[in-house]
XYZ file of C-alpha atoms in Angstrom:
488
model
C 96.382 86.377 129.316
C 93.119 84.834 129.496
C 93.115 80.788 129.399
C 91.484 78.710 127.168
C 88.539 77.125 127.757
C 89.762 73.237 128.884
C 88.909 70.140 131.387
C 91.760 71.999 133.408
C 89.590 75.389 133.564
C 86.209 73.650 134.188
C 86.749 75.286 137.720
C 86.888 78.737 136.920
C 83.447 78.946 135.072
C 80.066 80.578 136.713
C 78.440 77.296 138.037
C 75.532 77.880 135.995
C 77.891 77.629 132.827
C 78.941 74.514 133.124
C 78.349 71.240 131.316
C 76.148 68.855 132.123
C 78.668 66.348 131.130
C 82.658 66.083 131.023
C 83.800 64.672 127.503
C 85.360 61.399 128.252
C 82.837 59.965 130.735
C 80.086 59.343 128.239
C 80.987 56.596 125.312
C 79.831 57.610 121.712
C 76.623 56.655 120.636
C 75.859 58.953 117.701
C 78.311 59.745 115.093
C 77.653 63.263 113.654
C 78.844 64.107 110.237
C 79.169 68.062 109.684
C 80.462 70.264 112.530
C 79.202 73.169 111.866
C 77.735 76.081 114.018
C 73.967 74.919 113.660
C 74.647 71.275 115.253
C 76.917 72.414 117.615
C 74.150 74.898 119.213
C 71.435 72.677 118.986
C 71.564 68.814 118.142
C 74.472 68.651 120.776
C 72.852 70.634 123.288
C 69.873 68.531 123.307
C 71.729 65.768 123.250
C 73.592 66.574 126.427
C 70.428 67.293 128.226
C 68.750 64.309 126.915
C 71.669 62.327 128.296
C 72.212 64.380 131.490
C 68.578 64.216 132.213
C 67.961 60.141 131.197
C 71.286 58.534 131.031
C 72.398 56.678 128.106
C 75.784 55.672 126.288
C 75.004 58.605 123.875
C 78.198 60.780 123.524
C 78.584 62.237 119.686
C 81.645 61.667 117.742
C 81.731 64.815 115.446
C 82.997 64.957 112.064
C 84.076 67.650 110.022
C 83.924 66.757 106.026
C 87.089 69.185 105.174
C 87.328 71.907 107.791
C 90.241 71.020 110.285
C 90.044 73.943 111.712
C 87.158 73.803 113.801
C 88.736 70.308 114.531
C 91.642 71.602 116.053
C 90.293 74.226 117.800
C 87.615 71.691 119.630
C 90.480 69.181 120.014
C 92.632 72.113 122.157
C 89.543 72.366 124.304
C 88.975 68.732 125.520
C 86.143 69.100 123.030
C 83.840 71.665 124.991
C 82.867 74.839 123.491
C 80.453 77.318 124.725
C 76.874 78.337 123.359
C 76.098 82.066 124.377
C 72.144 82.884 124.500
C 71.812 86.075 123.292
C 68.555 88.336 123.606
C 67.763 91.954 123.929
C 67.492 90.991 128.248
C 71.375 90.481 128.100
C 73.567 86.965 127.262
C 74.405 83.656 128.868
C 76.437 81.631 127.857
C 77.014 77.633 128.866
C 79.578 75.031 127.836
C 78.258 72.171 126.104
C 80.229 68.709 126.629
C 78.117 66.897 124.796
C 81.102 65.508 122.214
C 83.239 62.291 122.989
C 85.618 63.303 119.873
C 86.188 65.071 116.499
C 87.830 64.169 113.384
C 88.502 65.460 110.149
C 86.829 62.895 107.325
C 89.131 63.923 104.402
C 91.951 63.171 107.006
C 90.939 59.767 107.307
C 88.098 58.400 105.846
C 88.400 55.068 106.456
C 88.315 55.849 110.481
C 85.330 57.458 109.849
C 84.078 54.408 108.055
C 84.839 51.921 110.796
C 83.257 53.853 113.081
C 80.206 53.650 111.299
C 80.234 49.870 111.665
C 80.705 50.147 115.618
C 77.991 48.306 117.092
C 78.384 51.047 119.988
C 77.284 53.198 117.252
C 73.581 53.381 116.926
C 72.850 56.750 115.173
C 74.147 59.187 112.559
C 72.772 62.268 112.264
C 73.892 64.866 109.291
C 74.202 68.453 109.015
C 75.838 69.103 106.126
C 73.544 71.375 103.795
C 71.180 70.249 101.274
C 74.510 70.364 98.706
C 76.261 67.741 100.699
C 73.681 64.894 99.867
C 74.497 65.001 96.451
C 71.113 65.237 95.218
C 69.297 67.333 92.365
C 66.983 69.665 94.436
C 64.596 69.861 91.311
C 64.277 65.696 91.110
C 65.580 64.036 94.300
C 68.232 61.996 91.750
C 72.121 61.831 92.758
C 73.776 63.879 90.531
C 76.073 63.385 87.992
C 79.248 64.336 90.528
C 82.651 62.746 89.322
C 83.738 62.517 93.204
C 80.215 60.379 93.979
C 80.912 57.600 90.864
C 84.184 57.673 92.516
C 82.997 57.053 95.948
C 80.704 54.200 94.664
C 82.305 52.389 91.790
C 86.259 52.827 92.387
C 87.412 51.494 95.563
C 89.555 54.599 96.969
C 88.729 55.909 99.848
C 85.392 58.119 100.045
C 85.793 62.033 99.657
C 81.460 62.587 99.778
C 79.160 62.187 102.242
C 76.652 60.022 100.665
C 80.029 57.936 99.866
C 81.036 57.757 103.554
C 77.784 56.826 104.139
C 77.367 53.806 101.619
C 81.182 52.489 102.399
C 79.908 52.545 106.617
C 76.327 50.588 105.810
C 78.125 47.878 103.517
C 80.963 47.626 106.701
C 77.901 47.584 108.902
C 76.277 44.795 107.278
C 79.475 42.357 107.171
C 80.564 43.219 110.829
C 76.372 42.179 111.566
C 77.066 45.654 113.750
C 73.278 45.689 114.216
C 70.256 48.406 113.351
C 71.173 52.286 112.906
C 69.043 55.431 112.300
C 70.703 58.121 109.841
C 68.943 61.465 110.560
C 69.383 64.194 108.146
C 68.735 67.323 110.500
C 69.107 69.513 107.674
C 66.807 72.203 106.874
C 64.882 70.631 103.235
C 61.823 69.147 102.600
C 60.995 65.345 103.700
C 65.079 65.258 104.588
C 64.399 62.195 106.267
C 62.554 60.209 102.756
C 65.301 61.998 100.906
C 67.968 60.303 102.320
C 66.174 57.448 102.557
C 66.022 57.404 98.801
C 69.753 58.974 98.182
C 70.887 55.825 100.298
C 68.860 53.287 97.989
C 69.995 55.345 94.534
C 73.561 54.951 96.072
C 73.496 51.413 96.824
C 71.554 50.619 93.211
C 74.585 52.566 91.690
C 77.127 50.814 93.386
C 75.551 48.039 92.244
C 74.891 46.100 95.325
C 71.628 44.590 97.013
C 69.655 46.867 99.419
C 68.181 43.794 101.787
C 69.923 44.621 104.736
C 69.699 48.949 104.338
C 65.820 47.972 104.052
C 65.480 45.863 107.239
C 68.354 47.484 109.480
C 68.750 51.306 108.639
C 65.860 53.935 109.285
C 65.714 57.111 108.042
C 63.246 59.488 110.779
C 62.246 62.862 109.480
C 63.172 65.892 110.925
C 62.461 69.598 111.576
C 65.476 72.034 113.214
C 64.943 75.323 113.754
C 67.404 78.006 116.115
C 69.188 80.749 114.630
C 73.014 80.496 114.794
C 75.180 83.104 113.291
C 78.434 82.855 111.973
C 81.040 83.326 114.923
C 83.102 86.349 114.510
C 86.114 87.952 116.851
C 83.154 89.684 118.451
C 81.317 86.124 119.503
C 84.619 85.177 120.928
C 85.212 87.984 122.823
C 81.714 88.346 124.326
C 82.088 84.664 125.235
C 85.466 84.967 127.278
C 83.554 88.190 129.270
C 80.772 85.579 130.179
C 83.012 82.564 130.900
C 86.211 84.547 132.579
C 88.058 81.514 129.646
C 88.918 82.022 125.986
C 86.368 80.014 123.554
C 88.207 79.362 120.171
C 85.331 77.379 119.138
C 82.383 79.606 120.638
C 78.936 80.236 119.346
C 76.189 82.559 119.661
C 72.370 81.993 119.358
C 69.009 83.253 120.418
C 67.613 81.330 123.347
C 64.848 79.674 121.135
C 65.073 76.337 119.790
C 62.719 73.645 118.682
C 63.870 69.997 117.234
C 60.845 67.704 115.885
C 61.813 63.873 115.264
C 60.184 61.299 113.496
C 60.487 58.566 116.305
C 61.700 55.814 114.224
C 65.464 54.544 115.931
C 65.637 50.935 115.388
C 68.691 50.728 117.478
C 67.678 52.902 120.119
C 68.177 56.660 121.048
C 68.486 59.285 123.433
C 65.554 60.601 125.547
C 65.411 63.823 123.430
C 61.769 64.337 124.828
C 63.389 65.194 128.014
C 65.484 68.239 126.775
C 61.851 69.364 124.744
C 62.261 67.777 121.322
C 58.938 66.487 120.388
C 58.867 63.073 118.914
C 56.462 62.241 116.537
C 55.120 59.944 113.548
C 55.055 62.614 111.215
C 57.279 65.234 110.822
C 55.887 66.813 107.807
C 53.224 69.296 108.568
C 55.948 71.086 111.239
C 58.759 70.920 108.226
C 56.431 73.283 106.359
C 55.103 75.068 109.118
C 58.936 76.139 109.775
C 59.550 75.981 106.479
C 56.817 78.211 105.136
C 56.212 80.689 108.405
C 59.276 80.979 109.305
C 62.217 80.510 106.501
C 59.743 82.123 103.872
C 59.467 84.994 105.484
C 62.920 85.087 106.832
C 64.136 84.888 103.024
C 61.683 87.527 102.177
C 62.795 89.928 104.975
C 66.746 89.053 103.374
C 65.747 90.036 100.069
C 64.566 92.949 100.740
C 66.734 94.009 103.331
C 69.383 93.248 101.414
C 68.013 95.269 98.655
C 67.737 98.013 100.703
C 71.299 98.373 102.264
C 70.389 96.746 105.564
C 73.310 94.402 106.790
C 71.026 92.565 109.192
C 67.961 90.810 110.050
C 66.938 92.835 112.831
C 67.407 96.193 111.130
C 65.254 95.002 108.110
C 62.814 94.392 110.675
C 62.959 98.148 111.354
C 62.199 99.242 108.036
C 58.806 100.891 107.792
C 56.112 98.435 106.165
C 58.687 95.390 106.164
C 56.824 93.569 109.166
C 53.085 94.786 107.664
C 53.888 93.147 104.746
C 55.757 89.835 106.347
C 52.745 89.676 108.893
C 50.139 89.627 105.131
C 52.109 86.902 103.438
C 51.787 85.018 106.380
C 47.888 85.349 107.104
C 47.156 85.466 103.187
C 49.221 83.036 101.464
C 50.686 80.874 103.839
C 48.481 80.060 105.930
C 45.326 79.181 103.801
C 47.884 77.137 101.446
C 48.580 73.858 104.023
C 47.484 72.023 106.950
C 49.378 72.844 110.293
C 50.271 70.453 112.989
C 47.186 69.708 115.505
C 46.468 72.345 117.750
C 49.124 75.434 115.944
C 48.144 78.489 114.643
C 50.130 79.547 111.668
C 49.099 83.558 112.105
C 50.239 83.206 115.701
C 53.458 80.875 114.858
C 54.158 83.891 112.599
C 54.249 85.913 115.185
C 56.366 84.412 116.990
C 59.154 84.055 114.058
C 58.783 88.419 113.375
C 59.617 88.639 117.600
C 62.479 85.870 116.820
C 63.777 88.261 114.047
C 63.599 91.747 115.647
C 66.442 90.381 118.261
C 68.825 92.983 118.186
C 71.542 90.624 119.324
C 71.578 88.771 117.131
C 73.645 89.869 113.800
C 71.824 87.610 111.314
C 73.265 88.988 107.938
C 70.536 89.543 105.293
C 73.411 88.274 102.923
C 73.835 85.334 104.875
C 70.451 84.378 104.490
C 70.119 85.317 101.114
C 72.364 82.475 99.920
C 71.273 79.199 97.894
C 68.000 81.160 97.073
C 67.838 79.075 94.270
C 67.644 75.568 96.161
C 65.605 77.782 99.059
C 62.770 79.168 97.123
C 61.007 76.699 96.058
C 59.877 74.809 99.663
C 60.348 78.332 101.104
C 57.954 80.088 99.071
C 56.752 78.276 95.796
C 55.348 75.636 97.529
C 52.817 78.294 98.986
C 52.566 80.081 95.714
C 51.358 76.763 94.002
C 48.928 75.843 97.088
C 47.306 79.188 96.365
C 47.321 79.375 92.917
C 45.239 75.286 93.364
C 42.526 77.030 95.490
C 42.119 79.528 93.022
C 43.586 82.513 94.978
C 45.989 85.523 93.886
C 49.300 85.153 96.130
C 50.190 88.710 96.085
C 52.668 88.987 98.843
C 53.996 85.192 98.257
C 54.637 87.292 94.928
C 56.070 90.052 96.542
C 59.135 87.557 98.036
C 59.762 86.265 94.301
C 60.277 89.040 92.978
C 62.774 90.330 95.584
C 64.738 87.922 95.329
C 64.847 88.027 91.352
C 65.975 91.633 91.998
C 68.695 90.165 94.395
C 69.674 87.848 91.832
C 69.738 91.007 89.497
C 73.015 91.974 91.838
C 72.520 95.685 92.672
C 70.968 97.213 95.459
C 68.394 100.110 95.773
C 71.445 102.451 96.141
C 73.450 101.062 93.003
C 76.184 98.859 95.163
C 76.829 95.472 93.734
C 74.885 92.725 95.403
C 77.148 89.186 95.380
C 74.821 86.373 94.580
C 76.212 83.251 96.425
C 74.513 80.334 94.803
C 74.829 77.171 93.377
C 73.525 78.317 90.278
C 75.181 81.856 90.363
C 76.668 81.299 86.858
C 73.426 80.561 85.037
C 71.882 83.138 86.815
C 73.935 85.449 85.994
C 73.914 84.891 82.604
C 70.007 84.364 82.267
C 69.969 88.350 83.534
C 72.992 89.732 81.355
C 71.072 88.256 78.253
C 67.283 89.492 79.628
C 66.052 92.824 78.056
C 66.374 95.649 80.536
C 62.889 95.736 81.946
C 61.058 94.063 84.759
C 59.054 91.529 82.075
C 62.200 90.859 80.967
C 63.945 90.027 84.088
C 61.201 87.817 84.993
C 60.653 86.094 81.843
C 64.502 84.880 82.152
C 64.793 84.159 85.715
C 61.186 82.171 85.540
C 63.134 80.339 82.687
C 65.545 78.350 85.382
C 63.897 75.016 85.045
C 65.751 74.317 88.573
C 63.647 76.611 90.442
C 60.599 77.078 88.757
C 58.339 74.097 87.717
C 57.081 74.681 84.486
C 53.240 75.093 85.636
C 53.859 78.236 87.985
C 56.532 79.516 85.559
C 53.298 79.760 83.207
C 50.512 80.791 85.118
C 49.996 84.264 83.847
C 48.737 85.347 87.342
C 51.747 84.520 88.944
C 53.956 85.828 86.058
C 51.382 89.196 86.256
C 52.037 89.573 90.143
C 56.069 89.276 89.770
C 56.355 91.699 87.219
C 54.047 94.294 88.836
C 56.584 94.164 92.200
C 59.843 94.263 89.800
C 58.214 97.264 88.282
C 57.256 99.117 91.828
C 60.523 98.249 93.334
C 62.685 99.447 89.696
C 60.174 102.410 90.459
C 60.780 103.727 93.893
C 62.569 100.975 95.366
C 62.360 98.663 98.445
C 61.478 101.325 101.154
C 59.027 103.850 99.200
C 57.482 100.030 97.412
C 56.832 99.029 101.557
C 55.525 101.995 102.698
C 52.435 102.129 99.697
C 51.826 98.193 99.812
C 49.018 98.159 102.055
């Protein structure tokens, strides 16, 4: 039987697999709400080689919201857990011991609280999905969420994040714990001025004075980008044949990765710069670089993968005319429509993200990345619509992306299977299609009617409008792979 992976099997791993720190001998610096796949394979592997490489009392405390289950699996393991690069050259893989601990919020909130007013504890970082800030993504407002008004008017303990969040600061503030950044590294636009705001909504609603959030707690901006699949049996397995150890908790990514930071960390930080993150003042025009050149496109290729009975990223990418028209909507509608960071090329940054996508080991779902289109399109792809449509131009393959994923939303694909829409808004979706008349103008006119997703300029512009319809009515036509192959 093959052991687990443990501080007692640290010996048996390849050399070159093995942390860079052993949890226990680095204190926490950084709690880290959300302990997902995405943090775990990047965040906390810069972190480790920010602190292996500079020093620093920067070990993470991870916490899981609800899941106990990645809890318990990381707690088994002294809290390592392997990161496997994957790439069509082969796969290594590398233990990460990056965490001091992990706990389950919901399990104990209040710990989680009093941790947050540790002076020891200088940073929070976040990912935890846009849905976890409870925030409208049309306005920015909290919601109207009966767990939230609990959080911040009863005086249970919190079950939300922005609650958690709000009951730490105030604990912070009477313990005079000292300065903290909280750093959204969650992939929406300006997450770092959104929480920023959600924090100062919070404490208005709870009724108490902002003074001290305003001079003690920063909010830096941020831009993440890796891809990180779900981990399957197959991850697992493919781990324990690289380590020689079982991996209960083990992930698999491609061997990119790029962090940017806002460098504003009023209580200090780790030397990120030293593992490659670049630190910066503004963090904006490489959000919608990413966002735009690389997400955009990566929804589009979902869509229409999806669409046409592809399971995966890297076969869409196969599909004749799917990268011809990708590598268009990138040099005709997104790049013209912003400014990129000093010194990047948007066409060539394009690039880059098709070679990212056409890794054949990694089994990026097109379903996967087809979910929350409703919260995704607009930074993804509307936000380069509307650039274009203020200079005056026709965004035809921008266009092309909208209306692929209003088929999606339709829920069948090319072939007649049912598609499963997995958004927040699946129920008004779905009934804003079962009451649209049967035709492509009529598909569009509804799903432009979601208020949520479309502002009410762009749902109007008749160019716009003109453009969807003419895709619906090509792809109702011949469908995704015939529509592709006569684009150009």
């Amino acid at each position: 039987m093959t052991p687990r992976l443990g501080l007692d099997t640290l010996r048996r791993l390849p050399i070159e697999s093995r942390p860079l720190l052993r949890p226990g001998t680095v204190p926490a610096g950084i709690v880290h709400i959300g302990l997902g796949a995405f943090f775990r394979a990047h965040q906390a592997v810069y972190t480790e080689e920010a602190v292996a490489a500079a020093g620093g009392d920067w070990g993470i405390l991870g916490v899981a919201p609800r899941s106990a289950d990645v809890v318990a699996a990381l707690k088994e393991q002294d809290h390592l857990y392997s990161v496997s690069e994957m790439s069509a050259e082969g796969a290594r893989a590398r233990v990460i011991g990056a965490l001091a601990g992990a706990q389950v919020a919901a399990a104990d909130p209040e710990r989680v609280v009093a941790r947050l007013a540790d002076p020891a504890i200088r940073v929070v970082t976040l990912c935890v999905t846009e849905k976890g800030y409870k925030l409208d993504p049309a306005t920015g407002q909290l919601l109207d969420d009966p767990a939230l008004t609990a959080d911040l008017l009863g005086d249970g303990s919190p079950t939300t994040v922005p609650g958690l969040l709000v009951r730490g600061l105030l604990a912070r503030a009477r313990a005079d714990a000292g300065p903290i950044a909280v750093v959204s590294c969650d992939n929406f636009s300006s997450n770092g001025r959104r929480v920023r705001g959600m924090l100062a909504a919070a404490y208005a609603m709870a009724g108490h004075d902002d003074a001290w959030l305003r001079a003690n707690v920063s909010c830096p901006g941020t831009m993440v980008d890796r891809i990180v699949p779900a981990s399957t049996e197959v991850t697992r397995a493919a781990a324990a044949a690289l380590l020689g150890v079982r991996d209960e908790a083990a992930l698999a990514g491609e061997p990119y990765r790029q962090w940017v930071i806002e460098d504003d960390f009023p209580g200090g930080r780790p030397a990120w710069e030293a593992a490659g993150a670049v630190l910066t003042g503004d963090a904006g025009p490489w959000e919608r670089l990413k966002l735009r050149a690389l997400n955009g496109v990566h929804s589009g290729m979902a869509y229409l993968g999806a669409l046409a009975g592809r399971e995966t990223i890297a076969e869409a990418h196969r599909m004749p005319g799917l990268v011809d028209a990708m590598r268009r909507f990138v040099a005709e509608d997104i790049a013209p429509s912003f400014t990129p960071p000093d010194g990047v090329s948007v066409v060539d940054y394009g690039e880059l993200s098709l070679a990212r996508f056409a890794n054949p080991a990694i089994a990026h779902r097109t379903k996967q990345v087809a979910m929350d289109g409703s919260q995704k399109l607009p930074q993804r792809v509307l936000e380069t619509v509307a650039g274009r449509r203020a200079a005056g131009a026709e965004p035809r393959w921008a266009a092309l992306v909208v209306a692929a994923w209003m088929r999606y939303a339709r829920g069948i694909a090319d072939d007649g299977r049912a598609l499963h829409l997995d958004d927040p808004l699946a129920d008004r979706i779905h009934a804003a299609v079962a009451a649209a008349p049967d035709s492509p103008e009529g598909l569009a006119g509804a799903l432009f009617g979601l208020t949520e997703v479309f502002p009410a300029e762009l749902a109007a512009d008749e160019v716009v409008r003109t453009l969807v319809v003419d895709w619906l009515t090509e792809l109702d036509k011949h469908g995704v792979e015939s529509t592709l192959a006569g684009a150009g």
